[in-house]
XYZ file of C-alpha atoms in Angstrom:
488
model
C -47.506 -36.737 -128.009
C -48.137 -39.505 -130.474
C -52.085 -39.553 -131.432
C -53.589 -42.382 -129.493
C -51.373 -42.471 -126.973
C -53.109 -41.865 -123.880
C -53.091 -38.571 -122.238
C -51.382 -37.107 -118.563
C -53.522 -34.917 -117.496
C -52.613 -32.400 -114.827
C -54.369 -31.726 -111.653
C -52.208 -29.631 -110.116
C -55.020 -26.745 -110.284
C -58.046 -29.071 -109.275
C -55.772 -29.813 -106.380
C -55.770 -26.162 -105.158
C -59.282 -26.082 -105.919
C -59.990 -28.772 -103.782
C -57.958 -27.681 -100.803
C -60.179 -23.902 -101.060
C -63.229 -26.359 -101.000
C -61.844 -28.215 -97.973
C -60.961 -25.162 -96.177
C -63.747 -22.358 -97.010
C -66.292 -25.171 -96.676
C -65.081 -26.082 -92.938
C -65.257 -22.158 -92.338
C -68.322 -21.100 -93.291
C -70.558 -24.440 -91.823
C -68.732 -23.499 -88.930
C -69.789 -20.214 -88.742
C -73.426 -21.582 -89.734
C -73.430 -23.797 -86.865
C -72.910 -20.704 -84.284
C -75.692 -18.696 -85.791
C -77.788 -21.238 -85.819
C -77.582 -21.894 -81.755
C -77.233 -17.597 -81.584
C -80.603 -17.852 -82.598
C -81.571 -20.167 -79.978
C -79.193 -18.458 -77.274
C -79.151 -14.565 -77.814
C -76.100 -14.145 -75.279
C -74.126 -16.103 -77.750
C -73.701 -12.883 -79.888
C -71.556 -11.352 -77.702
C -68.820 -14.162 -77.132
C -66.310 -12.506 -78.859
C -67.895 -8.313 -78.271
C -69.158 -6.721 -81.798
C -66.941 -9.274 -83.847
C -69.560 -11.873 -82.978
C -72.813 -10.789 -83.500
C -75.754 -12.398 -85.985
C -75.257 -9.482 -88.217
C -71.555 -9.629 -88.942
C -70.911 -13.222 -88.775
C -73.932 -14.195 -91.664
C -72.236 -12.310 -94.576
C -68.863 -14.900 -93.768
C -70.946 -17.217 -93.304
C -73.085 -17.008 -96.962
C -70.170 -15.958 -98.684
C -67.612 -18.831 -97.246
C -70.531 -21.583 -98.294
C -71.343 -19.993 -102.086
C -67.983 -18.239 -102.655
C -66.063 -20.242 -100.684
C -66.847 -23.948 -100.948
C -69.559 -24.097 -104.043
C -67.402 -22.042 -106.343
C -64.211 -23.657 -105.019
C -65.848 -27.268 -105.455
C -67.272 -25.617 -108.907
C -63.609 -24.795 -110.295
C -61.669 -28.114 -108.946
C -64.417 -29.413 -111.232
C -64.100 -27.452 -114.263
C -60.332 -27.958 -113.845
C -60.910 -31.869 -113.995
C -63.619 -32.429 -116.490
C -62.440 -29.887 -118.500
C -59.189 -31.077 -119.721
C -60.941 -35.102 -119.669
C -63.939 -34.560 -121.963
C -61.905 -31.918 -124.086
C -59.232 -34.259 -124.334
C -56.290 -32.113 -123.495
C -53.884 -31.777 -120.873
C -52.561 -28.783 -119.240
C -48.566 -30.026 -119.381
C -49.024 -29.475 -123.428
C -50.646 -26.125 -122.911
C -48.408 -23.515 -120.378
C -50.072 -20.672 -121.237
C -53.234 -22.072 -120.117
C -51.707 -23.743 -116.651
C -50.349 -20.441 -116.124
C -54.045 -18.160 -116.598
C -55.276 -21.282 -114.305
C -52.483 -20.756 -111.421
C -53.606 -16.680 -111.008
C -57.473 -17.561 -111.387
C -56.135 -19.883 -108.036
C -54.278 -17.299 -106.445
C -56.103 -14.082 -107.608
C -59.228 -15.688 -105.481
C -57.525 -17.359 -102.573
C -56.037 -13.500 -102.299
C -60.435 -11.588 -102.673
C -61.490 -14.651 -100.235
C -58.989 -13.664 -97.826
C -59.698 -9.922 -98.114
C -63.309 -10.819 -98.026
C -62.672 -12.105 -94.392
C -60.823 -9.216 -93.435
C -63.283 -6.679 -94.911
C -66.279 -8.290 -93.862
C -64.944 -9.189 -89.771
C -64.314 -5.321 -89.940
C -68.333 -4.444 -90.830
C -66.979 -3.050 -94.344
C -70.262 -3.962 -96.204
C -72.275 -2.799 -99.808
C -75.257 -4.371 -97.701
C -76.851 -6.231 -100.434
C -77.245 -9.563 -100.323
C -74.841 -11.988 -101.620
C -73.229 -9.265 -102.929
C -71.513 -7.582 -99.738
C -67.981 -7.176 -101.164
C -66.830 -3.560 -101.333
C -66.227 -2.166 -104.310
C -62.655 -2.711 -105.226
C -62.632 -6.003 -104.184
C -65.674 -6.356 -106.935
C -63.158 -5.205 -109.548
C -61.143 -8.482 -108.460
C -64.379 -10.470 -108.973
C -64.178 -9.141 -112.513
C -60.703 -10.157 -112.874
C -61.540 -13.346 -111.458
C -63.983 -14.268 -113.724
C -62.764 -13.324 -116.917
C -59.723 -15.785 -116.024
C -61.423 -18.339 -115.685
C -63.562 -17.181 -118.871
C -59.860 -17.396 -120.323
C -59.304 -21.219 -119.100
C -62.487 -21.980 -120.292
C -62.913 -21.045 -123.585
C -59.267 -20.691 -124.261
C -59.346 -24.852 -123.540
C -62.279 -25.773 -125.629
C -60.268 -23.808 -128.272
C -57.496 -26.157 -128.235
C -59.601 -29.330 -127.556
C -59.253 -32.887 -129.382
C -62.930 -33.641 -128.998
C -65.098 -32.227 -131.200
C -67.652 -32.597 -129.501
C -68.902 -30.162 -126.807
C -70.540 -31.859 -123.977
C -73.184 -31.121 -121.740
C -71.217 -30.398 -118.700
C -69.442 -27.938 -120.410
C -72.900 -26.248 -121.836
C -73.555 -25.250 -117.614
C -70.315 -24.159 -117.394
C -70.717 -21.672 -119.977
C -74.133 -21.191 -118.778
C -72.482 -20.222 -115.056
C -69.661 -17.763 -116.586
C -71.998 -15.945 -118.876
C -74.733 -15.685 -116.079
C -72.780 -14.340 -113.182
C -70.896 -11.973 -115.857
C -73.787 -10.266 -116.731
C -75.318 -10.139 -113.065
C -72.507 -9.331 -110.851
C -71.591 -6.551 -113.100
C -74.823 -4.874 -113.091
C -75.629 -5.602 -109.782
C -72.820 -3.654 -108.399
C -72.455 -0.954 -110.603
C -71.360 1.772 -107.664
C -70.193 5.163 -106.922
C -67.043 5.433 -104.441
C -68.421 8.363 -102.314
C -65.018 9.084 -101.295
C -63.318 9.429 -105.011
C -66.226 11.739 -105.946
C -66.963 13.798 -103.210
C -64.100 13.815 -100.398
C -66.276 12.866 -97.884
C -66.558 9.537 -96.387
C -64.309 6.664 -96.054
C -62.337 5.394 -99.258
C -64.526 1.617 -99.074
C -67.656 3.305 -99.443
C -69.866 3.625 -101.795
C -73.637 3.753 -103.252
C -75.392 1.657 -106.139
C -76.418 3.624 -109.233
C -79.815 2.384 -108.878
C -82.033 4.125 -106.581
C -85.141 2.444 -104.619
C -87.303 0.294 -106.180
C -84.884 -0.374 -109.177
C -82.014 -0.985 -106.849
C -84.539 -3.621 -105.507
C -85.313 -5.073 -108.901
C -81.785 -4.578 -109.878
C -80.311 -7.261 -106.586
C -83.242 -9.711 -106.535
C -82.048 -9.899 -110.357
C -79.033 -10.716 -109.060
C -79.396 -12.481 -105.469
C -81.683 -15.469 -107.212
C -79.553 -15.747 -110.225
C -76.478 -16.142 -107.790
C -78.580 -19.283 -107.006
C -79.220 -19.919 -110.644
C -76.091 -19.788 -111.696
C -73.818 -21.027 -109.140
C -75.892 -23.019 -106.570
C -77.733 -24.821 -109.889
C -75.763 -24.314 -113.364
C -72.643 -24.515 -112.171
C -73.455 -27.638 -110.107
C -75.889 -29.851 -112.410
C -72.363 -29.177 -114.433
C -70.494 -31.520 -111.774
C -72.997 -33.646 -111.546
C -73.928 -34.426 -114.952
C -69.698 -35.567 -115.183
C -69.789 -37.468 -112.148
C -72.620 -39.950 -111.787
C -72.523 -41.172 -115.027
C -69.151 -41.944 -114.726
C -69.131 -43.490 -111.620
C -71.963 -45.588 -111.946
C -70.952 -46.426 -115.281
C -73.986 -45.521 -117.225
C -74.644 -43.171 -120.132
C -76.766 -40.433 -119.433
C -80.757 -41.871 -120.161
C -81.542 -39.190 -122.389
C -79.087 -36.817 -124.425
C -82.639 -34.786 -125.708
C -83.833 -34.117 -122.467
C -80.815 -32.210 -120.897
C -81.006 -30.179 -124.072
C -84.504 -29.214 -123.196
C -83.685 -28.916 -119.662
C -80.974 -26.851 -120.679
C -82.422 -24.266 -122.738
C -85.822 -24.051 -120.622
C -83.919 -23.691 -117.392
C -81.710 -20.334 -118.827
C -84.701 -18.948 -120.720
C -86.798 -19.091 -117.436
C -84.265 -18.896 -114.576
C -83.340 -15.496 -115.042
C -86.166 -14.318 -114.817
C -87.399 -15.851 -111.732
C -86.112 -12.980 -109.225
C -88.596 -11.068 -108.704
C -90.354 -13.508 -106.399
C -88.238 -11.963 -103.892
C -90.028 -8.458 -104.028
C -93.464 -9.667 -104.052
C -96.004 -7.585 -102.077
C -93.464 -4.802 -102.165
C -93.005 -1.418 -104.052
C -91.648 -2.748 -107.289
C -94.230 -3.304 -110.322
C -96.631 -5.745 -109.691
C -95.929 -6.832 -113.427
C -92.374 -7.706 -111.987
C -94.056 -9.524 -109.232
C -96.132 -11.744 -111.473
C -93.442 -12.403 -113.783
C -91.240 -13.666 -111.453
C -94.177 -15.420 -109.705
C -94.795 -17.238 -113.003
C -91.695 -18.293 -114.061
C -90.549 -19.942 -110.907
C -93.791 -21.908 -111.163
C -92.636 -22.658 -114.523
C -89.042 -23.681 -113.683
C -90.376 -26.828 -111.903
C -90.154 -28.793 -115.732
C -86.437 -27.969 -116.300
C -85.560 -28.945 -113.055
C -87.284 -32.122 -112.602
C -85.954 -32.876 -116.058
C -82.331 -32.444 -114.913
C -83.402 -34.151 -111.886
C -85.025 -37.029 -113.226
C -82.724 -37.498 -116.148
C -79.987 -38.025 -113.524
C -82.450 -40.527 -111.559
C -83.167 -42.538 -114.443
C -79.392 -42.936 -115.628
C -79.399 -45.321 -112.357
C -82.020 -47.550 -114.057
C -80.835 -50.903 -113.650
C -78.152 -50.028 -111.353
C -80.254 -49.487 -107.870
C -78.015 -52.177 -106.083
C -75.237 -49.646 -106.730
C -76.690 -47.405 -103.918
C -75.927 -50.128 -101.645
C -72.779 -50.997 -102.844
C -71.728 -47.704 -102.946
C -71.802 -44.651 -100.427
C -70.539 -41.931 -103.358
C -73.218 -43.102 -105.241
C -75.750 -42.596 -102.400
C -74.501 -38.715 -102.398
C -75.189 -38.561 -105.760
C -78.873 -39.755 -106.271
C -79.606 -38.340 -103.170
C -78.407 -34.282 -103.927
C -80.685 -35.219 -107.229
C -83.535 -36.146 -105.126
C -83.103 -32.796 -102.630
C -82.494 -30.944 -105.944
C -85.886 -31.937 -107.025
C -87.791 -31.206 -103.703
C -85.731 -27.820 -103.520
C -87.187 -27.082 -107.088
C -90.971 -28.343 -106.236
C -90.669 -26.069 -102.990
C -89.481 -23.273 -104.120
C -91.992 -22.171 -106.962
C -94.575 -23.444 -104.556
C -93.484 -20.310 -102.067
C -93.296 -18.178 -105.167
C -97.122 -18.462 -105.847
C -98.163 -15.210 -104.398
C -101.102 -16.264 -102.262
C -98.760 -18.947 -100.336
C -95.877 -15.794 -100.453
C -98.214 -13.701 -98.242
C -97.981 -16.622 -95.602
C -94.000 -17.782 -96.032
C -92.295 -14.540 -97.192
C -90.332 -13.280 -94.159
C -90.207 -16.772 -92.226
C -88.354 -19.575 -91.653
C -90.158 -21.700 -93.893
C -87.390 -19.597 -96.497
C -84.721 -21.045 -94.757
C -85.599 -24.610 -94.847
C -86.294 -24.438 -98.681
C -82.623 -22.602 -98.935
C -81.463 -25.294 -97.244
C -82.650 -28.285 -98.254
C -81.039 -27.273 -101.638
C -77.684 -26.355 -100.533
C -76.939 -29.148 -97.957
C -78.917 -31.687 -100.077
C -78.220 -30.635 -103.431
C -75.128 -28.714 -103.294
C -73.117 -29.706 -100.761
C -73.816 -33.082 -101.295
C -73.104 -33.099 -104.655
C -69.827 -31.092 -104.519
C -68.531 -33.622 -101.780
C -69.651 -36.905 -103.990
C -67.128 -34.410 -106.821
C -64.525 -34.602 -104.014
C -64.663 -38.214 -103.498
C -64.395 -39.118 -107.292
C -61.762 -37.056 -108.054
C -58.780 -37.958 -105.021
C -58.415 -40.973 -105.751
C -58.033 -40.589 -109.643
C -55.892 -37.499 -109.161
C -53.467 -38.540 -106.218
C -53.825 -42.551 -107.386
C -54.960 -44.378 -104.249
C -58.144 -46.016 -103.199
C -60.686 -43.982 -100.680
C -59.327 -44.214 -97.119
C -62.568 -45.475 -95.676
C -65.820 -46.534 -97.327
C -67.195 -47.132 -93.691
C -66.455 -42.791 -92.662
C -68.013 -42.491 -95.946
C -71.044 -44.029 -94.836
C -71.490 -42.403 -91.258
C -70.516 -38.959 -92.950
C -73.808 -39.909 -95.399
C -75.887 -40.917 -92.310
C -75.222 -38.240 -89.860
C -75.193 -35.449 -92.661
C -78.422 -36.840 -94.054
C -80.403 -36.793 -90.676
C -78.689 -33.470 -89.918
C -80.468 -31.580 -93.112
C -83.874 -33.601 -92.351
C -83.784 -31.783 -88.860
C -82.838 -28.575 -90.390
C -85.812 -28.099 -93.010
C -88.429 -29.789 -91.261
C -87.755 -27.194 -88.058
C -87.738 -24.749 -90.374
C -90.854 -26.173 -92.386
C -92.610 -25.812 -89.301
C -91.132 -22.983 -87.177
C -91.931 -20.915 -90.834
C -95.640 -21.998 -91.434
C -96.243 -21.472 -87.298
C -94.288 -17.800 -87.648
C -96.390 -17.087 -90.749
C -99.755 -18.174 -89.165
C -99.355 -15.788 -85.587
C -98.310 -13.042 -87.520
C -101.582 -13.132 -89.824
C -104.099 -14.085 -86.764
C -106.319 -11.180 -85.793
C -109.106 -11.572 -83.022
C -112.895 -10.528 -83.540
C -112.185 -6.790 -83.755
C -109.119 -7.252 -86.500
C -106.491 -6.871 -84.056
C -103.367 -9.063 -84.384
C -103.973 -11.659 -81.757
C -99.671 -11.843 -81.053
C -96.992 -9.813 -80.624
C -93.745 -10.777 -82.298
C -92.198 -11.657 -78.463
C -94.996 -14.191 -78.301
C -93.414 -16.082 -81.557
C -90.191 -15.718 -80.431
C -91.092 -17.507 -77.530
C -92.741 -20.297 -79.578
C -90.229 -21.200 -82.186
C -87.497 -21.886 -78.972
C -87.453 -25.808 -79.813
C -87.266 -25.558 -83.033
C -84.204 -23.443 -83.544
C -82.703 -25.735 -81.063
C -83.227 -28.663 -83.651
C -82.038 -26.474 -86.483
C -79.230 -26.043 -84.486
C -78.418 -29.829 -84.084
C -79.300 -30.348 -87.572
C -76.551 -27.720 -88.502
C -74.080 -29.322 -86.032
C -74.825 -33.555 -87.289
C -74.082 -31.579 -91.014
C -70.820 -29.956 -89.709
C -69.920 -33.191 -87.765
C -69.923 -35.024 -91.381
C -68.132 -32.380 -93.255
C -65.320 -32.788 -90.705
C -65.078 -36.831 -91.111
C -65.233 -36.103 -95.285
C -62.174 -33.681 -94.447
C -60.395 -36.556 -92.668
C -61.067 -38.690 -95.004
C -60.285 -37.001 -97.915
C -56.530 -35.982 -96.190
C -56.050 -39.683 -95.197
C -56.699 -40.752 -98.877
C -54.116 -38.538 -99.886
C -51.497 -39.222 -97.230
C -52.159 -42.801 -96.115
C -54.563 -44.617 -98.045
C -53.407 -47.931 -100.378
C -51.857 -46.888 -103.822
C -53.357 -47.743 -107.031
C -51.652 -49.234 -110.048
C -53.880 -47.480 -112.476
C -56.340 -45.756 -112.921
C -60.238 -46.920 -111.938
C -62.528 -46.395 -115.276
C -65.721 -46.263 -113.609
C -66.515 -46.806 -109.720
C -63.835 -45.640 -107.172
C -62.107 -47.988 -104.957
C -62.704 -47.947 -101.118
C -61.297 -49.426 -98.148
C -63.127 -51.215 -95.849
């Protein structure tokens, strides 16, 4: 290739990517949607006998959404920005397509077997990390693949220049590398002793420390995946589709550096008022109060890019997905370090209130943002114009309301769960039993369930839309530079 001339990139492995995203995504909101109204309606955990029920449908379900969709939408990313701010293309470089193609297929291959393992009740029991050992040792391979693309690209690159998207992206790999391995360091009972099935086994930490050890882990997965890997996307995508530079280079350094100092050390607001250290308990109570500056920098650095441009939100529904997962990124951020402080732990820890911080950042913030990645990349990679701007719009609408139901039933159920549990009458007896809450919270899982279903509902039209872009929507001569082109 001549220098200057300009380059082809190849999206053949963002493509795949994207199709995971599609397909895991529709799976495990699915899945989401039917615990939600099990909840509601106990007899709904035995529609299809033991293959049904709350306990073995919730690991698909959290896996599908972070494994499944998040890391799926995470990758198609990397495999798009990476080769555009690096300046390279894959076609020049076979040895990296190649590494790329087996990260693809090595994962479709653990997802699948994740499925399998999981419908079956084969289970490490820890959460977010319920994969049985070997198919860990996969996870491994996984990631150091796409280790390989990664670095193995910015190795070869054109621009010297290493930007910031690429920073959480090394932030994500590193993260997870150190966690997941740690996390499920293991024993196979079988190998060692004979006795047992082959897909058992037990951690090597014991307790308390196997406590500290997975809270390291389980809030990190949210660290690194759920917010590195993410602010990654997003810090490629509005810019360039609004068309504005980033407002302030400086601040994502400090919210950079703050936010991996602090993060991973924010776990242990899991395990307080529990048998761990109550040094571990304060630290992680601290820094989650803390981690409110690096987020709201991220946050608000992405907010303020828009300066200027606030008629774009009207002109544009991708653009409304975008400054509205920042917005639900930084009430996600206030929230959660406000339920870390331990005196407001003793009244949320255990209750819903949990639920409707978890997920007001992953419906908001994630999923919104990984879906606003979606819809900037089809048309540049297959070269026509979004099928419908109008489905884009109802998909915004009727996903919006749907997460606004969710955490504000959950706000409430929570704080009304936390409050009966703690009441005691005159002679410091508890003035409930737990039936009596059940009882209470009725309505409100029923809303969480609609909420769930309005969010499902718009994943579905962003599915048809994004197929009809690809198969039916008007061709482009070249190549949009800044915001993507939408039919009516």
């Amino acid at each position: 290739m001549r220098d200057g001339a300009v380059l082809e990139y190849d999206y053949s492995i963002a493509k795949l990517f994207l199709y995971a995203t599609m397909a895991f995504g529709f799976i495990g909101m699915l899945i989401g949607v039917v615990l939600a109204f099990q909840l509601a309606f106990p007899d709904l955990n035995y529609i299809a006998g033991e293959y049904s029920i709350f306990g073995r449908l919730r690991p698909l379900h959290t896996n599908g959404v972070i494994y499944g969709f998040t890391l799926g939408g995470i990758w198609a990313g990397w495999y798009y920005i990476g080769q555009r701010v690096l300046k390279i293309t894959y076609h020049q470089h076979p040895f990296l397509k190649l590494v790329g193609y087996l990260h693809f297929w090595i994962y479709i291959v653990v997802l699948i077997l994740g499925v399998i393992s999981l419908f079956a009740g084969l289970t490490q029991s820890k959460e977010y990390a319920e994969l049985i050992w070997p198919l860990d040792i996969l996870v491994v391979i996984i990631w150091v693949l796409w280790g390989v693309s990664m670095f193995g690209s910015m190795g070869v690159r054109r621009e010297k220049t290493i930007y910031i998207s690429l920073w959480y992206f090394i932030a994500t790999f590193t993260g997870i590398a150190v966690l997941y391995i740690f996390n499920n360091l293991s024993i196979p009972t079988h190998l060692v002793s004979g006795v047992g099935s082959i897909w058992h086994s037990i951690s090597m930490f014991a307790g308390s420390n196997d406590a500290m050890i997975q809270w390291w882990w389980g809030h990190n997965a949210v660290a690194f995946v759920f917010t590195s890997g993410v602010i990654a996307t997003l810090y490629y995508f509005l810019p360039k589709e609004s068309g504005q530079p980033l407002f302030s280079y400086k601040l994502t350094l400090f919210s950079f550096w703050s936010l991996m100092f602090v993060y991973i050390w924010a776990g242990g607001h899991h395990v307080i008022y529990s048998t761990v250290p109550d040094w571990v308990q304060t630290l992680g109570s601290v820094f989650s109060v803390v981690l409110i500056l690096p987020s709201w920098g991220t946050a608000i650095n992405m907010l303020l890019t828009m300066r200027g441009q606030w008629h774009q939100l009207k002109e544009s529904p991708l653009i409304k997905f975008l400054v509205l997962a920042s917005t639900f990124y930084m009430l996600a951020t206030l929230e959660g370090p406000i339920q870390a402080i331990k005196s407001v732990n003793a009244l949320a820890h255990f209750t819903d209130w949990i639920i409707g911080h978890v997920h007001d950042g992953t419906l908001g913030w994630v999923g919104f943002t990984i879906i606003a990645g979606c819809y900037h990349m089809v048309p540049r990679m297959y070269k026509r114009e979004i099928y419908s701007r109008k489905i884009m719009d109802i998909q915004f609408w009727i996903m919006t309301i749907g997460i606004v139901l969710y955490f504000s039933s959950m706000w409430i159920s929570g704080i009304t769960q936390g409050m009966m549990w703690r009441d005691v009458d005159q002679y410091g007896n508890l003035t409930y039993q737990f039936i009596d809450t059940v009882r209470v919270l009725f309505p409100y899982y029923v809303i969480r369930g609609i909420g769930g279903l309005m969010y499902f509902i718009g994943f579905v039209l962003f599915i048809y839309n994004v197929v009809m872009t690809i198969t039916a929507a008007k061709e482009l001569e070249r190549e949009p530079n800044y915001a993507t082109p939408m039919a009516a």
